[in-house]
Coordinates of C-alpha atoms and ligand atoms in Angstrom, one line a residue:
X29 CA 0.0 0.0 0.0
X30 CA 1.4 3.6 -1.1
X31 CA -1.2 5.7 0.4
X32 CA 0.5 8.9 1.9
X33 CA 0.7 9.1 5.5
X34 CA 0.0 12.0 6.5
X35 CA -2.8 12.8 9.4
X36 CA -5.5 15.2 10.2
X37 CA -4.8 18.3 12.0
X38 CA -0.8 17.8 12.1
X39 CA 0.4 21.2 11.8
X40 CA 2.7 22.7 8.8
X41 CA 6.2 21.5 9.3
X42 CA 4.8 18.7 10.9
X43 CA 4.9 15.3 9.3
X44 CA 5.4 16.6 5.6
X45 CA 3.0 19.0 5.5
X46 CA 6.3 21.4 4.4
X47 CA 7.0 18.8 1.2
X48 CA 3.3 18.8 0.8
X49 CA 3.3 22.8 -0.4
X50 CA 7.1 22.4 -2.0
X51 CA 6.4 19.7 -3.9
X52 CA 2.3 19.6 -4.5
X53 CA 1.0 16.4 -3.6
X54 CA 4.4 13.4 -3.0
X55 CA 3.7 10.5 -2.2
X56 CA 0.3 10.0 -4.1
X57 CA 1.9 10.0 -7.6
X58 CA 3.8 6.5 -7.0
X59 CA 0.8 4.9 -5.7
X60 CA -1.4 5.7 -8.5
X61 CA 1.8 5.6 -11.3
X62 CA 2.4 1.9 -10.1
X63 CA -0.8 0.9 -9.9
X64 CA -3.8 2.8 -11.9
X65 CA -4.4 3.0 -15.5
X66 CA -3.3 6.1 -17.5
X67 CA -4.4 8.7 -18.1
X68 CA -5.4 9.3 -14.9
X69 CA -8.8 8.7 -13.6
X70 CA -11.1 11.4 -12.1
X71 CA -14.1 10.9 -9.9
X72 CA -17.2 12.3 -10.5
X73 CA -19.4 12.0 -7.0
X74 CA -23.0 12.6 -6.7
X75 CA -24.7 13.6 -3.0
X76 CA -27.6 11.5 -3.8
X77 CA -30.3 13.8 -1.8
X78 CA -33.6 16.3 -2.3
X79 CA -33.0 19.8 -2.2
X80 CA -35.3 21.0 1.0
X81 CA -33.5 18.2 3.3
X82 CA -30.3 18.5 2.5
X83 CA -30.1 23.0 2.1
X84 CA -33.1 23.9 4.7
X85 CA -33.0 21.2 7.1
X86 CA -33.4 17.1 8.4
X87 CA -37.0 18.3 9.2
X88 CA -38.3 18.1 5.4
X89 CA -40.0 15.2 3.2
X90 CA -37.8 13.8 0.4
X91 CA -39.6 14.9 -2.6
X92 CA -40.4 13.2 -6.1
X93 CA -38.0 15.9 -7.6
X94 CA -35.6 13.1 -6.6
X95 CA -36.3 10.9 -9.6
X96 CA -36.2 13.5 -12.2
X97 CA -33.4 14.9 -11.2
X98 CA -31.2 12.0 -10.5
X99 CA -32.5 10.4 -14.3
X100 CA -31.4 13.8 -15.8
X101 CA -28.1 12.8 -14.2
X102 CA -28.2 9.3 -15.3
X103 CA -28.2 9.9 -19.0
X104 CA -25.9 12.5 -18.8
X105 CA -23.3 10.0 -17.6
X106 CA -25.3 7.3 -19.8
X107 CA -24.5 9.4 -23.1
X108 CA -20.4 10.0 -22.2
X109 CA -20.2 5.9 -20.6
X110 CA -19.0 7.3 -17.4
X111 CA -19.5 5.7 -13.9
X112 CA -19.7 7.5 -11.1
X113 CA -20.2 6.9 -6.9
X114 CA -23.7 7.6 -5.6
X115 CA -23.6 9.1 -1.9
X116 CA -27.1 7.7 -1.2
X117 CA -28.7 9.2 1.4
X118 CA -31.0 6.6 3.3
X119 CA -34.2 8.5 3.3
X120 CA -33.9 8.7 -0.5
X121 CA -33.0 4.8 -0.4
X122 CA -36.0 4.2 1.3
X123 CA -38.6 6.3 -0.4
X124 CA -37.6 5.1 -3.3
X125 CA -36.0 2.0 -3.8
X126 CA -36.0 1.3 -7.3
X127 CA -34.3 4.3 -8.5
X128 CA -31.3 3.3 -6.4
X129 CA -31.3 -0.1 -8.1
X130 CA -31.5 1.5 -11.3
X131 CA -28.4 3.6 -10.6
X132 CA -26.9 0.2 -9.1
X133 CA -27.8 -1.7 -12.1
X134 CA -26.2 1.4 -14.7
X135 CA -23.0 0.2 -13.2
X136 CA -22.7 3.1 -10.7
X137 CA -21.0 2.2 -6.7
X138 CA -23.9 3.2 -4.6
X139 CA -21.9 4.7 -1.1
X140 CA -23.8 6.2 1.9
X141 CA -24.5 9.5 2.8
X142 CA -26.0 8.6 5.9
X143 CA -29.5 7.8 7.1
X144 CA -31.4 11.8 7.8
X145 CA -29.1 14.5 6.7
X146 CA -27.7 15.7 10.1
X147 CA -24.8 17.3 10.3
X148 CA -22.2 15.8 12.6
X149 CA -22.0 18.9 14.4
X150 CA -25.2 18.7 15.9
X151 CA -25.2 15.3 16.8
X152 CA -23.3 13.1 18.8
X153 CA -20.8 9.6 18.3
X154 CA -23.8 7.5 19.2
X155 CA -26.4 9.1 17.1
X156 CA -24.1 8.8 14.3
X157 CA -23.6 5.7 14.6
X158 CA -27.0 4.7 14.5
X159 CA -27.5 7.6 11.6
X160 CA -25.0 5.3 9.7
X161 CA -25.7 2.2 10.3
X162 CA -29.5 2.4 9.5
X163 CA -28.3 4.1 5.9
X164 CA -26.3 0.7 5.1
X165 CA -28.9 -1.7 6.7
X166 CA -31.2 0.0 4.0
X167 CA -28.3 0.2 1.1
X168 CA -27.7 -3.0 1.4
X169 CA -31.2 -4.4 1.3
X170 CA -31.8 -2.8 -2.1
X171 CA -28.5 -3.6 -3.8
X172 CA -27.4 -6.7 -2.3
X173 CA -23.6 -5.2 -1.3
X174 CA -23.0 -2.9 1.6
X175 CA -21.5 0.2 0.9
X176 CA -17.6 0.9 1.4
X177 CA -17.3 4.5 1.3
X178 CA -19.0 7.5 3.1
X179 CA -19.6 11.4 2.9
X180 CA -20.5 12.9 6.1
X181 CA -23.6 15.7 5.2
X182 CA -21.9 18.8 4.5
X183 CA -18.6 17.9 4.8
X184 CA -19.4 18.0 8.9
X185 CA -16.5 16.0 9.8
X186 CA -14.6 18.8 11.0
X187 CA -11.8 19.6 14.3
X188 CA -14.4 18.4 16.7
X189 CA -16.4 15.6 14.8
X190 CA -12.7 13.2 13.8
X191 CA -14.8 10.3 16.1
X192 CA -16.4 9.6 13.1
X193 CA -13.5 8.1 11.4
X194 CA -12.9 4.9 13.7
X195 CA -16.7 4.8 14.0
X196 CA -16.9 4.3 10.3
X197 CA -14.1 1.5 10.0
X198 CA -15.6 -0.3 12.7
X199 CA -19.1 -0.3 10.3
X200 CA -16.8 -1.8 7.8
X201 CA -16.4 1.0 5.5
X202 CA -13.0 1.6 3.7
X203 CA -12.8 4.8 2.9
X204 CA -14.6 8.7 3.8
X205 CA -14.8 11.7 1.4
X206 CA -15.9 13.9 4.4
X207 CA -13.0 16.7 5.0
X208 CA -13.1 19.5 3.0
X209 CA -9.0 20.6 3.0
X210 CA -10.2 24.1 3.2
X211 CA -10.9 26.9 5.5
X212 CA -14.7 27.7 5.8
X213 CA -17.3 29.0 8.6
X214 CA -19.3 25.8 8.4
X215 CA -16.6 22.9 7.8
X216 CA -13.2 22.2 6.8
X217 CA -9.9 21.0 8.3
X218 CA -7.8 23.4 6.6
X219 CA -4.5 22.1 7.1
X220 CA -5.7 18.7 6.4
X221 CA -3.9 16.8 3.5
X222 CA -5.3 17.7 -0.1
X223 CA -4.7 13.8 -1.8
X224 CA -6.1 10.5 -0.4
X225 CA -4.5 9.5 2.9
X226 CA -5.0 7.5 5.9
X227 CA -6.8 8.7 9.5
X228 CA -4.6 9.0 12.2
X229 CA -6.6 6.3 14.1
X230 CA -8.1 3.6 12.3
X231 CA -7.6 2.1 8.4
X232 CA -10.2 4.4 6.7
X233 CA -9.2 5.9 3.8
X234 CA -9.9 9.7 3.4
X235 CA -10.4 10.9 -0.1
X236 CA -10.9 14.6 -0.3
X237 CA -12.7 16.7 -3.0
X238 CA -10.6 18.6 -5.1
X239 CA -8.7 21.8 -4.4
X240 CA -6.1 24.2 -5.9
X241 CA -2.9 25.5 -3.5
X242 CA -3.1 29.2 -4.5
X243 CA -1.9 32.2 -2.8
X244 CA -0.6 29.6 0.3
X245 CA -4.1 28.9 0.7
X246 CA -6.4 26.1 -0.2
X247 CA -9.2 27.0 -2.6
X248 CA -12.3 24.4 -3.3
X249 CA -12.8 24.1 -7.0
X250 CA -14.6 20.3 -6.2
X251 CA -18.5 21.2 -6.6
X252 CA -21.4 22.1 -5.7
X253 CA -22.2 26.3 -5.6
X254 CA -17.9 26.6 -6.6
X255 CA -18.5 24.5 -9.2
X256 CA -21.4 26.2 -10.5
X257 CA -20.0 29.9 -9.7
X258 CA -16.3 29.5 -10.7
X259 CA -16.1 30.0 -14.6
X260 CA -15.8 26.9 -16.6
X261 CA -12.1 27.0 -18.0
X262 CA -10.8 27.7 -14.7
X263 CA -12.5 24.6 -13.3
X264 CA -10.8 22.6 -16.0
X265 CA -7.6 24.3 -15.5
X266 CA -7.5 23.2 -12.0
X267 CA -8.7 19.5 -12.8
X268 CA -5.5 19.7 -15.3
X269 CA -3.4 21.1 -12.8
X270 CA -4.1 18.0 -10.2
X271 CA -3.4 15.3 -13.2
X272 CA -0.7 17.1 -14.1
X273 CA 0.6 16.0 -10.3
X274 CA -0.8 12.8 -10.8
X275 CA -3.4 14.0 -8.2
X276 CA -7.2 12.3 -9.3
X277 CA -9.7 15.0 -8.9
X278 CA -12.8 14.2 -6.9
X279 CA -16.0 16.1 -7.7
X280 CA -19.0 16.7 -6.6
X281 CA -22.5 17.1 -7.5
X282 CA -26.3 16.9 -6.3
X283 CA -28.8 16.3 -8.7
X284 CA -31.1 19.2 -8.1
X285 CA -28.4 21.7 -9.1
X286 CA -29.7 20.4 -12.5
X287 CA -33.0 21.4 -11.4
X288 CA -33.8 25.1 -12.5
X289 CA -37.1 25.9 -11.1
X290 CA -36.9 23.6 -8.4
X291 CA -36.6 26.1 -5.4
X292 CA -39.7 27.6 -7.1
X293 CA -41.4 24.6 -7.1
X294 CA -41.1 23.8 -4.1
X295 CA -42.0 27.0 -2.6
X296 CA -45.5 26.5 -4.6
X297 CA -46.0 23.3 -2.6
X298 CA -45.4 25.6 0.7
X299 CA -41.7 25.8 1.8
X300 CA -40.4 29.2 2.5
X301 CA -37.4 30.1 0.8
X302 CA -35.9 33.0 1.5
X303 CA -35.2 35.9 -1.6
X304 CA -31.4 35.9 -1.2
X305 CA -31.0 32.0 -0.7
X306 CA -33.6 31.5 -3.6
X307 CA -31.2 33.6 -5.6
X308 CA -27.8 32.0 -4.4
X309 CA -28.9 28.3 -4.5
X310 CA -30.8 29.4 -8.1
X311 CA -27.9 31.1 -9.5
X312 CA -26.3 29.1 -12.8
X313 CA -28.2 26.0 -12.4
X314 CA -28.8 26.1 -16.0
X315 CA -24.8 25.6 -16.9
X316 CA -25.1 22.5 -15.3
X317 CA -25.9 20.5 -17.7
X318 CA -23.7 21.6 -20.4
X319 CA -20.8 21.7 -17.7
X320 CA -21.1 18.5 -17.0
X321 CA -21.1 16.8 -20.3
X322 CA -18.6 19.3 -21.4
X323 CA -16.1 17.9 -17.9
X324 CA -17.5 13.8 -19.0
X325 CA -15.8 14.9 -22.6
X326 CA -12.9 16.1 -21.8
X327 CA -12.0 14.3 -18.5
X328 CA -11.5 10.6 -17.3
X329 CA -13.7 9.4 -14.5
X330 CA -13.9 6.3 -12.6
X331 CA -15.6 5.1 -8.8
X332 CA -14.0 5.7 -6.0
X333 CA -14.2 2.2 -5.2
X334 CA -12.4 1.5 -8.3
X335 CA -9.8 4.3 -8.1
X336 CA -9.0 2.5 -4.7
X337 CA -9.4 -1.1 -5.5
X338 CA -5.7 -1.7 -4.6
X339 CA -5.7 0.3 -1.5
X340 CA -8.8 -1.2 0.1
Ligands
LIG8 ZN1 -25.7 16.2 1.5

């Protein structure tokens, strides 16, 4: 195994974290030049979830938006042949259980984002654990495997929440995408390694969306509102910039961002929405689409479970 090393919340100088900014990204490059396919494989991850749950809170139904949304998704990765990992959240498993085995059955690794969307912040180890385990009791009915890998709901596994990680290998799970290398008012461990690595205190696997070092700062360019916000060639130039360093980039994406008047619709069947988060969570929805397919053209993607199948 080649995996890097380094741990959460080392500080700089500490560990490599020095060679880590000299060098952009050691250690990663002979683990995937020895043993990965070339060109080097991105990973395209969806948060498999419903817009009011996931962005207004654990509180709200899972909607039939769901379906649409995550179909649009389907054929847009159906069209270019590209699989991607599915961080199914367990509410959406078990509302609807046939449209996880119809991303199962398109070839796609169905991973867990947890059972109800709480944030790990607000809850404690025990809570989580049962949060978790219930999302891979009901993975595991539909599809027949359990899951190996797990996102935490917005990024929450931050300073304060790292109990999740032995939590999760003791579930059986092999790897996390859950800490966001950057700094944020919400979530982040911003000295936190930017390529896969180990946790400090268990076997899980840590595979962290994608940023740029710029300005001696981490900056997200993975997904999600960045994605949609930063301009196109500049999300591409950063996905080049990572292969170039033999760094996969792992992306991310929920399937109502390809929804345009979602938040609209949702406020006719009676959610309040505020004007300047209608805006914000509105804004460039409509690029999606044509970002995506343009990133499935000129990009390779894999799963994560494949992009680690000789790690785990
Ligand atoms: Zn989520």
């Amino acid at each position: 195994m080649h995996l890097t090393q380094l741990q959460h919340g080392e500080q700089p100088g500490v560990a490599g974290m020095d060679r880590l900014d000299a060098t952009d990204l050691p250690g990663i490059e002979h683990w995937l030049a020895k043993e990965t396919p070339r060109p080097i494989a991105n990973v395209l991850t969806i948060d498999l979830e419903d817009w009011p749950v996931a962005v207004l809170g654990p509180e709200h139904d899972i909607t039939g938006r769901v379906i649409e949304n995550t179909r649009r998704l389907l054929h847009i990765l159906r069209w270019h042949q590209v699989k991607a990992t599915f961080f199914t959240l367990g509410r959406v498993a078990e509302r609807f259980p046939p449209l996880i085995r119809e991303i199962h059955d398109a070839g796609h690794e169905i991973a867990s984002h947890g059972y109800g969307h709480e944030l790990l912040t607000d809850i404690d180890p025990r809570r989580f654990e049962d949060d978790v385990r219930r999302s891979v009791g009901i993975l595991t009915a539909i599809v027949g495997e359990r899951p190996i890998g797990y996102r935490a709901p917005a990024f929450s596994v931050v300073p304060s929440t790292r109990w999740a990680g032995p939590i999760l290998a003791d579930l059986g799970f092999k790897y996390s995408s859950s800490v966001f290398p950057i700094r944020h008012r919400r979530y982040g461990i911003p000295d936190a390694p930017r390529h896969p690595h180990h946790w400090k205190d268990c076997g899980l696997i840590e595979c962290p969306p994608a940023t740029v070092r710029w300005l001696g700062r981490n900056w997200p360019i993975a997904g999600g509102g960045y994605f949609r916000l930063l301009p196109g060639p500049i999300a591409r130039l950063a996905i080049r910039r990572l292969n170039r360093a033999d760094m996969p980039a792992i992306l991310y994406v929920h399937p109502y961002e390809l929804d345009v008047e979602g938040i609209r619709c949702h406020m006719d069947h009676g959610i309040e929405v505020g004007i300047k988060r209608h805006l914000m969570q509105r804004l460039f929805r409509s690029r999606m689409e044509g970002r995506l397919h343009c990133l499935c053209e000129q990009f390779r993607f894999t799963t994560m479970r494949e992009l680690l199948r000789y790690a785990v």
